[in-house]
């Protein structure tokens, strides 16, 4: 007669612990460094809303914008320690974990976001999302911001104008080589410090998208912006492989679908902001936007493009060729 009692007790305990587990939502902390009114900020917020709608109490997304939780220099380590579950650093910021993503920093590689889409959707582009898997990080998708412009305390029309100037860069060797090719001085600094560095004139300039230049007010402290479109600022939405694979299957699948939709929204915001934020900056009258003549632009291409060769072995000549071939097939 003792057996049924033990079994009932065991069942009761199991049920109690299952209920407790069910009551605990899966918390997904999403840390990023930009403002909310940006492609990444809008994508993160949309993802949070979609997850709330579709998973209710099973999972909640907490979004931490503006480097509130982690800067991009710390966020990947924090992810491997389980302190944050999602982030979307610029592709320039993964060099400690993989060589191949340096591809995206090569100057004048992509003509526009359509070319970027074509390459990223190709098999080679998709394989790159898995390039850090062995290091514990999994790319869940790419997200756009846009093409980069050069802002400065001096008008920059030709590469020689940048000679001797100090530029803030993201932590990327390709970007370092790009500014060295201009005979300028690149300084790797976190995004959260850029405004103050520009305001106090500790640096002379920086490169970024219209969205970041507008949302972080860099245009208020930089009298000139050269519309160079010389490089790409794109992101990888990344998670810890361990966290992702440990999720219940149906939760993981729902999150993946929600993420895909949120990224599509963020990509549309990126395309809109490249136009709208440029207009807002122009209308502010705080800075002069310099449009390059074809001849001036060619000088920037000729000065910066030799950087490709420096990184050909590291990135792979085939990959560079495949990415470049994605241009101009509209
Ligand atoms: C930067 O550091 O300039 C950018 O990566 C910021 C961002 O996330 O757009």
mmCIF file of C-alpha atoms and ligand atoms in Angstrom:
data_model
loop_
_atom_site.group_PDB
_atom_site.id
_atom_site.type_symbol
_atom_site.label_atom_id
_atom_site.label_comp_id
_atom_site.label_asym_id
_atom_site.label_seq_id
_atom_site.Cartn_x
_atom_site.Cartn_y
_atom_site.Cartn_z
ATOM 1 C CA UNK A 1 0.000 0.000 0.000
ATOM 2 C CA UNK A 2 3.009 2.311 0.361
ATOM 3 C CA UNK A 3 3.837 2.372 -3.341
ATOM 4 C CA UNK A 4 0.869 4.453 -4.565
ATOM 5 C CA UNK A 5 1.537 7.036 -1.834
ATOM 6 C CA UNK A 6 5.166 7.428 -2.913
ATOM 7 C CA UNK A 7 4.140 7.604 -6.545
ATOM 8 C CA UNK A 8 1.507 10.205 -5.785
ATOM 9 C CA UNK A 9 4.000 12.227 -3.771
ATOM 10 C CA UNK A 10 6.589 12.045 -6.556
ATOM 11 C CA UNK A 11 3.994 13.033 -9.117
ATOM 12 C CA UNK A 12 2.895 15.921 -6.962
ATOM 13 C CA UNK A 13 6.462 17.158 -6.613
ATOM 14 C CA UNK A 14 7.089 16.832 -10.324
ATOM 15 C CA UNK A 15 3.921 18.734 -11.117
ATOM 16 C CA UNK A 16 4.803 21.476 -8.653
ATOM 17 C CA UNK A 17 8.255 21.956 -10.153
ATOM 18 C CA UNK A 18 6.864 21.867 -13.713
ATOM 19 C CA UNK A 19 4.339 24.541 -12.771
ATOM 20 C CA UNK A 20 7.065 26.658 -11.172
ATOM 21 C CA UNK A 21 9.192 26.316 -14.317
ATOM 22 C CA UNK A 22 6.225 27.199 -16.504
ATOM 23 C CA UNK A 23 5.571 30.299 -14.453
ATOM 24 C CA UNK A 24 9.136 31.578 -14.927
ATOM 25 C CA UNK A 25 9.341 33.455 -18.222
ATOM 26 C CA UNK A 26 12.445 33.123 -20.359
ATOM 27 C CA UNK A 27 14.085 36.542 -20.130
ATOM 28 C CA UNK A 28 15.877 37.767 -23.245
ATOM 29 C CA UNK A 29 18.010 40.823 -22.609
ATOM 30 C CA UNK A 30 18.714 42.687 -25.854
ATOM 31 C CA UNK A 31 21.531 45.179 -25.448
ATOM 32 C CA UNK A 32 22.482 47.763 -28.065
ATOM 33 C CA UNK A 33 24.366 51.041 -28.308
ATOM 34 C CA UNK A 34 22.235 53.250 -30.548
ATOM 35 C CA UNK A 35 19.194 55.438 -29.917
ATOM 36 C CA UNK A 36 15.681 53.992 -30.119
ATOM 37 C CA UNK A 37 14.800 56.025 -33.190
ATOM 38 C CA UNK A 38 17.231 54.137 -35.444
ATOM 39 C CA UNK A 39 16.989 50.981 -37.584
ATOM 40 C CA UNK A 40 18.416 48.825 -34.780
ATOM 41 C CA UNK A 41 16.423 50.557 -32.034
ATOM 42 C CA UNK A 42 13.184 50.106 -33.998
ATOM 43 C CA UNK A 43 14.001 46.506 -34.834
ATOM 44 C CA UNK A 44 14.671 45.651 -31.181
ATOM 45 C CA UNK A 45 11.423 47.285 -30.034
ATOM 46 C CA UNK A 46 9.400 45.538 -32.745
ATOM 47 C CA UNK A 47 10.925 42.190 -31.718
ATOM 48 C CA UNK A 48 9.978 42.834 -28.097
ATOM 49 C CA UNK A 49 6.358 43.590 -29.094
ATOM 50 C CA UNK A 50 6.064 40.545 -31.358
ATOM 51 C CA UNK A 51 7.401 38.242 -28.652
ATOM 52 C CA UNK A 52 4.983 39.685 -26.086
ATOM 53 C CA UNK A 53 2.106 39.150 -28.527
ATOM 54 C CA UNK A 54 3.061 35.602 -29.496
ATOM 55 C CA UNK A 55 4.670 34.092 -26.417
ATOM 56 C CA UNK A 56 2.808 35.944 -23.658
ATOM 57 C CA UNK A 57 4.228 34.892 -20.310
ATOM 58 C CA UNK A 58 6.577 32.271 -21.739
ATOM 59 C CA UNK A 59 9.252 34.729 -22.816
ATOM 60 C CA UNK A 60 9.881 38.422 -22.376
ATOM 61 C CA UNK A 61 12.338 40.667 -24.183
ATOM 62 C CA UNK A 62 14.004 43.509 -22.281
ATOM 63 C CA UNK A 63 15.605 46.077 -24.585
ATOM 64 C CA UNK A 64 18.527 48.187 -23.297
ATOM 65 C CA UNK A 65 19.422 50.938 -25.826
ATOM 66 C CA UNK A 66 22.160 53.621 -25.774
ATOM 67 C CA UNK A 67 24.901 51.397 -24.231
ATOM 68 C CA UNK A 68 22.849 51.373 -20.984
ATOM 69 C CA UNK A 69 23.716 47.749 -20.259
ATOM 70 C CA UNK A 70 26.881 47.043 -22.283
ATOM 71 C CA UNK A 71 28.988 48.803 -24.871
ATOM 72 C CA UNK A 72 29.969 46.806 -27.947
ATOM 73 C CA UNK A 73 33.441 46.204 -26.497
ATOM 74 C CA UNK A 74 31.923 44.100 -23.671
ATOM 75 C CA UNK A 75 28.667 42.744 -24.989
ATOM 76 C CA UNK A 76 29.962 39.562 -26.643
ATOM 77 C CA UNK A 77 31.905 38.480 -23.565
ATOM 78 C CA UNK A 78 28.808 39.203 -21.489
ATOM 79 C CA UNK A 79 26.777 37.064 -23.887
ATOM 80 C CA UNK A 80 29.108 34.100 -23.448
ATOM 81 C CA UNK A 81 28.732 34.508 -19.684
ATOM 82 C CA UNK A 82 24.932 34.493 -19.995
ATOM 83 C CA UNK A 83 24.466 38.106 -18.856
ATOM 84 C CA UNK A 84 22.775 39.164 -22.095
ATOM 85 C CA UNK A 85 21.037 37.033 -24.729
ATOM 86 C CA UNK A 86 20.773 39.202 -27.856
ATOM 87 C CA UNK A 87 22.796 41.996 -29.416
ATOM 88 C CA UNK A 88 23.385 43.360 -32.886
ATOM 89 C CA UNK A 89 26.873 44.844 -33.039
ATOM 90 C CA UNK A 90 28.208 46.292 -36.260
ATOM 91 C CA UNK A 91 29.948 43.659 -38.388
ATOM 92 C CA UNK A 92 33.160 45.618 -37.751
ATOM 93 C CA UNK A 93 33.131 44.557 -34.112
ATOM 94 C CA UNK A 94 33.553 40.774 -34.359
ATOM 95 C CA UNK A 95 37.263 40.611 -35.220
ATOM 96 C CA UNK A 96 38.154 38.872 -31.940
ATOM 97 C CA UNK A 97 35.906 35.970 -32.945
ATOM 98 C CA UNK A 98 36.278 35.616 -36.722
ATOM 99 C CA UNK A 99 38.293 36.967 -39.662
ATOM 100 C CA UNK A 100 35.733 36.675 -42.426
ATOM 101 C CA UNK A 101 33.338 39.404 -41.289
ATOM 102 C CA UNK A 102 36.096 41.942 -41.977
ATOM 103 C CA UNK A 103 34.865 41.604 -45.561
ATOM 104 C CA UNK A 104 32.052 44.052 -44.847
ATOM 105 C CA UNK A 105 34.486 46.802 -43.842
ATOM 106 C CA UNK A 106 36.310 46.893 -47.172
ATOM 107 C CA UNK A 107 35.875 50.408 -48.602
ATOM 108 C CA UNK A 108 33.747 50.810 -51.739
ATOM 109 C CA UNK A 109 32.783 47.117 -51.788
ATOM 110 C CA UNK A 110 28.999 47.507 -52.130
ATOM 111 C CA UNK A 111 27.248 50.146 -54.237
ATOM 112 C CA UNK A 112 23.991 50.063 -52.294
ATOM 113 C CA UNK A 113 21.858 48.037 -49.880
ATOM 114 C CA UNK A 114 20.350 45.975 -52.714
ATOM 115 C CA UNK A 115 23.820 44.623 -53.482
ATOM 116 C CA UNK A 116 24.347 43.909 -49.773
ATOM 117 C CA UNK A 117 21.032 41.993 -49.700
ATOM 118 C CA UNK A 118 21.966 39.946 -52.747
ATOM 119 C CA UNK A 119 25.267 38.908 -51.216
ATOM 120 C CA UNK A 120 23.903 38.227 -47.727
ATOM 121 C CA UNK A 121 21.126 36.049 -49.097
ATOM 122 C CA UNK A 122 23.612 33.984 -51.129
ATOM 123 C CA UNK A 123 24.995 30.753 -49.691
ATOM 124 C CA UNK A 124 28.324 32.409 -48.918
ATOM 125 C CA UNK A 125 26.620 35.291 -47.153
ATOM 126 C CA UNK A 126 24.443 32.978 -45.068
ATOM 127 C CA UNK A 127 27.368 30.713 -44.140
ATOM 128 C CA UNK A 128 29.086 33.702 -42.572
ATOM 129 C CA UNK A 129 26.328 33.826 -39.923
ATOM 130 C CA UNK A 130 27.745 30.539 -38.621
ATOM 131 C CA UNK A 131 31.378 31.667 -38.633
ATOM 132 C CA UNK A 132 31.552 32.104 -34.826
ATOM 133 C CA UNK A 133 29.613 28.998 -33.846
ATOM 134 C CA UNK A 134 32.668 27.225 -32.476
ATOM 135 C CA UNK A 135 33.366 30.284 -30.345
ATOM 136 C CA UNK A 136 29.882 30.035 -28.829
ATOM 137 C CA UNK A 137 28.177 32.766 -30.866
ATOM 138 C CA UNK A 138 25.449 32.263 -33.436
ATOM 139 C CA UNK A 139 24.352 34.800 -36.038
ATOM 140 C CA UNK A 140 20.571 34.833 -36.371
ATOM 141 C CA UNK A 141 20.398 37.380 -39.193
ATOM 142 C CA UNK A 142 21.836 40.508 -40.743
ATOM 143 C CA UNK A 143 20.366 43.953 -40.210
ATOM 144 C CA UNK A 144 21.146 47.120 -42.166
ATOM 145 C CA UNK A 145 21.928 50.608 -41.081
ATOM 146 C CA UNK A 146 23.353 52.100 -44.262
ATOM 147 C CA UNK A 147 26.326 53.531 -46.080
ATOM 148 C CA UNK A 148 28.829 55.605 -44.125
ATOM 149 C CA UNK A 149 29.684 59.280 -44.589
ATOM 150 C CA UNK A 150 32.729 61.170 -43.357
ATOM 151 C CA UNK A 151 32.179 64.004 -40.882
ATOM 152 C CA UNK A 152 34.957 66.373 -39.986
ATOM 153 C CA UNK A 153 36.078 69.694 -38.534
ATOM 154 C CA UNK A 154 37.524 70.542 -41.976
ATOM 155 C CA UNK A 155 35.968 70.261 -45.427
ATOM 156 C CA UNK A 156 37.024 66.954 -47.009
ATOM 157 C CA UNK A 157 36.824 67.005 -50.796
ATOM 158 C CA UNK A 158 39.813 64.902 -51.736
ATOM 159 C CA UNK A 159 41.767 62.301 -49.720
ATOM 160 C CA UNK A 160 44.665 64.713 -49.124
ATOM 161 C CA UNK A 161 42.287 66.908 -47.035
ATOM 162 C CA UNK A 162 42.123 64.122 -44.422
ATOM 163 C CA UNK A 163 45.883 63.858 -44.046
ATOM 164 C CA UNK A 164 47.042 64.261 -40.443
ATOM 165 C CA UNK A 165 43.491 64.376 -39.010
ATOM 166 C CA UNK A 166 42.337 62.133 -36.141
ATOM 167 C CA UNK A 167 39.289 59.960 -36.875
ATOM 168 C CA UNK A 168 37.353 57.783 -34.486
ATOM 169 C CA UNK A 169 36.847 54.267 -35.846
ATOM 170 C CA UNK A 170 35.117 51.112 -34.678
ATOM 171 C CA UNK A 171 37.426 48.318 -33.520
ATOM 172 C CA UNK A 172 38.391 46.995 -36.952
ATOM 173 C CA UNK A 173 41.779 46.536 -38.561
ATOM 174 C CA UNK A 174 40.339 47.165 -42.005
ATOM 175 C CA UNK A 175 39.006 50.539 -40.892
ATOM 176 C CA UNK A 176 42.379 51.286 -39.319
ATOM 177 C CA UNK A 177 44.116 50.517 -42.642
ATOM 178 C CA UNK A 178 41.528 52.573 -44.530
ATOM 179 C CA UNK A 179 42.374 55.737 -42.557
ATOM 180 C CA UNK A 180 46.092 54.983 -42.669
ATOM 181 C CA UNK A 181 45.765 54.902 -46.462
ATOM 182 C CA UNK A 182 44.549 58.507 -46.169
ATOM 183 C CA UNK A 183 47.587 59.347 -44.052
ATOM 184 C CA UNK A 184 45.159 60.109 -41.202
ATOM 185 C CA UNK A 185 45.275 58.890 -37.587
ATOM 186 C CA UNK A 186 42.550 56.321 -36.700
ATOM 187 C CA UNK A 187 41.532 55.877 -33.053
ATOM 188 C CA UNK A 188 39.428 52.913 -31.891
ATOM 189 C CA UNK A 189 36.822 54.286 -29.473
ATOM 190 C CA UNK A 190 33.420 53.102 -28.194
ATOM 191 C CA UNK A 191 30.356 54.615 -29.842
ATOM 192 C CA UNK A 192 29.206 56.098 -26.523
ATOM 193 C CA UNK A 193 32.285 58.362 -26.437
ATOM 194 C CA UNK A 194 32.123 59.755 -29.968
ATOM 195 C CA UNK A 195 29.973 62.843 -29.319
ATOM 196 C CA UNK A 196 32.177 64.080 -26.453
ATOM 197 C CA UNK A 197 35.386 63.367 -28.370
ATOM 198 C CA UNK A 198 34.072 65.465 -31.252
ATOM 199 C CA UNK A 199 32.676 68.202 -29.033
ATOM 200 C CA UNK A 200 35.910 68.625 -27.096
ATOM 201 C CA UNK A 201 37.891 68.416 -30.354
ATOM 202 C CA UNK A 202 39.938 65.517 -29.020
ATOM 203 C CA UNK A 203 39.355 64.059 -32.490
ATOM 204 C CA UNK A 204 38.723 65.771 -35.821
ATOM 205 C CA UNK A 205 36.209 63.466 -37.412
ATOM 206 C CA UNK A 206 34.469 60.115 -37.702
ATOM 207 C CA UNK A 207 32.627 57.923 -40.203
ATOM 208 C CA UNK A 208 29.020 56.889 -39.750
ATOM 209 C CA UNK A 209 25.580 56.623 -41.319
ATOM 210 C CA UNK A 210 23.072 59.464 -41.636
ATOM 211 C CA UNK A 211 20.972 57.760 -38.971
ATOM 212 C CA UNK A 212 23.766 57.632 -36.387
ATOM 213 C CA UNK A 213 25.040 61.110 -37.241
ATOM 214 C CA UNK A 214 21.517 62.453 -36.728
ATOM 215 C CA UNK A 215 20.328 60.444 -33.706
ATOM 216 C CA UNK A 216 23.560 61.031 -31.753
ATOM 217 C CA UNK A 217 23.774 64.704 -32.823
ATOM 218 C CA UNK A 218 27.257 64.405 -34.301
ATOM 219 C CA UNK A 219 26.182 66.955 -36.948
ATOM 220 C CA UNK A 220 25.846 69.593 -34.218
ATOM 221 C CA UNK A 221 29.567 69.344 -33.458
ATOM 222 C CA UNK A 222 30.929 68.638 -36.945
ATOM 223 C CA UNK A 223 30.821 71.554 -39.397
ATOM 224 C CA UNK A 224 31.286 69.367 -42.500
ATOM 225 C CA UNK A 225 29.929 66.062 -43.728
ATOM 226 C CA UNK A 226 31.238 64.583 -46.971
ATOM 227 C CA UNK A 227 28.676 62.398 -48.688
ATOM 228 C CA UNK A 228 31.188 59.695 -49.524
ATOM 229 C CA UNK A 229 29.106 56.486 -49.189
ATOM 230 C CA UNK A 230 32.525 54.843 -48.898
ATOM 231 C CA UNK A 231 31.674 51.919 -46.646
ATOM 232 C CA UNK A 232 28.888 49.896 -45.086
ATOM 233 C CA UNK A 233 27.532 49.878 -41.543
ATOM 234 C CA UNK A 234 25.628 46.648 -41.155
ATOM 235 C CA UNK A 235 24.879 44.468 -38.144
ATOM 236 C CA UNK A 236 24.684 40.845 -37.155
ATOM 237 C CA UNK A 237 21.939 39.895 -34.720
ATOM 238 C CA UNK A 238 23.780 37.471 -32.501
ATOM 239 C CA UNK A 239 23.029 35.153 -29.590
ATOM 240 C CA UNK A 240 24.868 32.567 -27.545
ATOM 241 C CA UNK A 241 24.722 29.156 -29.214
ATOM 242 C CA UNK A 242 24.164 27.528 -25.827
ATOM 243 C CA UNK A 243 21.242 29.781 -24.909
ATOM 244 C CA UNK A 244 19.615 29.354 -28.318
ATOM 245 C CA UNK A 245 19.964 25.570 -28.515
ATOM 246 C CA UNK A 246 18.693 25.108 -24.954
ATOM 247 C CA UNK A 247 15.383 26.835 -25.696
ATOM 248 C CA UNK A 248 12.279 24.648 -26.089
ATOM 249 C CA UNK A 249 11.837 23.970 -29.832
ATOM 250 C CA UNK A 250 8.536 25.796 -30.195
ATOM 251 C CA UNK A 251 9.857 28.869 -28.360
ATOM 252 C CA UNK A 252 12.997 28.945 -30.537
ATOM 253 C CA UNK A 253 10.889 28.676 -33.687
ATOM 254 C CA UNK A 254 8.522 31.452 -32.611
ATOM 255 C CA UNK A 255 11.467 33.694 -31.716
ATOM 256 C CA UNK A 256 13.145 33.031 -35.071
ATOM 257 C CA UNK A 257 10.011 34.012 -36.999
ATOM 258 C CA UNK A 258 9.490 37.135 -34.850
ATOM 259 C CA UNK A 259 13.111 38.101 -35.400
ATOM 260 C CA UNK A 260 12.826 37.731 -39.140
ATOM 261 C CA UNK A 261 9.817 40.061 -39.150
ATOM 262 C CA UNK A 262 11.519 42.550 -36.835
ATOM 263 C CA UNK A 263 14.612 42.581 -39.080
ATOM 264 C CA UNK A 264 12.476 43.218 -42.175
ATOM 265 C CA UNK A 265 10.954 46.186 -40.325
ATOM 266 C CA UNK A 266 14.411 47.442 -39.235
ATOM 267 C CA UNK A 267 15.685 47.183 -42.813
ATOM 268 C CA UNK A 268 12.817 49.327 -44.067
ATOM 269 C CA UNK A 269 13.549 51.871 -41.312
ATOM 270 C CA UNK A 270 17.202 51.863 -42.463
ATOM 271 C CA UNK A 271 16.216 52.720 -46.037
ATOM 272 C CA UNK A 272 13.823 55.467 -44.875
ATOM 273 C CA UNK A 273 16.252 57.004 -42.395
ATOM 274 C CA UNK A 274 19.073 57.243 -44.927
ATOM 275 C CA UNK A 275 16.867 59.768 -46.732
ATOM 276 C CA UNK A 276 14.954 61.403 -43.845
ATOM 277 C CA UNK A 277 17.853 61.867 -41.428
ATOM 278 C CA UNK A 278 20.025 63.349 -44.165
ATOM 279 C CA UNK A 279 17.199 65.819 -44.847
ATOM 280 C CA UNK A 280 16.875 66.687 -41.158
ATOM 281 C CA UNK A 281 20.619 67.310 -40.933
ATOM 282 C CA UNK A 282 20.527 69.489 -44.068
ATOM 283 C CA UNK A 283 17.548 71.464 -42.742
ATOM 284 C CA UNK A 284 19.232 72.048 -39.376
ATOM 285 C CA UNK A 285 21.784 74.331 -41.046
ATOM 286 C CA UNK A 286 24.328 73.200 -38.430
ATOM 287 C CA UNK A 287 26.672 71.553 -40.899
ATOM 288 C CA UNK A 288 27.605 71.759 -44.551
ATOM 289 C CA UNK A 289 27.067 68.653 -46.647
ATOM 290 C CA UNK A 290 29.727 68.229 -49.311
ATOM 291 C CA UNK A 291 28.703 66.384 -52.484
ATOM 292 C CA UNK A 292 31.669 64.946 -54.389
ATOM 293 C CA UNK A 293 32.193 65.371 -58.115
ATOM 294 C CA UNK A 294 32.823 62.085 -59.995
ATOM 295 C CA UNK A 295 36.496 62.991 -60.222
ATOM 296 C CA UNK A 296 36.792 63.707 -56.481
ATOM 297 C CA UNK A 297 35.013 60.470 -55.665
ATOM 298 C CA UNK A 298 37.369 58.537 -57.883
ATOM 299 C CA UNK A 299 40.298 59.882 -55.858
ATOM 300 C CA UNK A 300 38.783 58.461 -52.649
ATOM 301 C CA UNK A 301 38.223 55.102 -54.359
ATOM 302 C CA UNK A 302 41.777 54.993 -55.667
ATOM 303 C CA UNK A 303 43.264 55.890 -52.294
ATOM 304 C CA UNK A 304 41.183 53.530 -50.165
ATOM 305 C CA UNK A 305 40.680 50.494 -52.395
ATOM 306 C CA UNK A 306 44.265 49.142 -52.136
ATOM 307 C CA UNK A 307 43.250 48.157 -48.568
ATOM 308 C CA UNK A 308 41.459 45.160 -50.133
ATOM 309 C CA UNK A 309 44.784 43.556 -51.034
ATOM 310 C CA UNK A 310 46.092 43.896 -47.484
ATOM 311 C CA UNK A 311 43.246 41.705 -46.190
ATOM 312 C CA UNK A 312 42.824 39.326 -49.107
ATOM 313 C CA UNK A 313 44.475 36.348 -47.366
ATOM 314 C CA UNK A 314 42.609 36.863 -44.113
ATOM 315 C CA UNK A 315 39.161 37.258 -45.685
ATOM 316 C CA UNK A 316 39.615 35.117 -48.791
ATOM 317 C CA UNK A 317 39.914 36.373 -52.383
ATOM 318 C CA UNK A 318 36.896 34.274 -53.461
ATOM 319 C CA UNK A 319 34.661 35.819 -50.840
ATOM 320 C CA UNK A 320 35.722 39.342 -51.820
ATOM 321 C CA UNK A 321 35.058 38.561 -55.456
ATOM 322 C CA UNK A 322 31.635 37.089 -54.704
ATOM 323 C CA UNK A 323 30.630 40.122 -52.625
ATOM 324 C CA UNK A 324 31.799 42.561 -55.291
ATOM 325 C CA UNK A 325 29.952 40.599 -57.974
ATOM 326 C CA UNK A 326 26.685 41.281 -56.117
ATOM 327 C CA UNK A 327 26.806 44.897 -57.395
ATOM 328 C CA UNK A 328 24.980 46.197 -60.396
ATOM 329 C CA UNK A 329 22.765 43.264 -61.316
ATOM 330 C CA UNK A 330 19.441 45.064 -60.845
HETATM 331 C C1 LIG B 1 29.520 52.641 -34.221
HETATM 332 O O1 LIG B 1 30.164 52.207 -33.255
HETATM 333 O O2 LIG B 1 29.786 53.675 -34.834
HETATM 334 C C2 LIG B 1 28.294 51.853 -34.666
HETATM 335 O O3 LIG B 1 28.626 50.502 -34.663
HETATM 336 C C3 LIG B 1 27.140 52.076 -33.756
HETATM 337 C C4 LIG B 1 25.993 51.239 -34.191
HETATM 338 O O4 LIG B 1 25.708 50.231 -33.563
HETATM 339 O O5 LIG B 1 25.356 51.622 -35.181
#
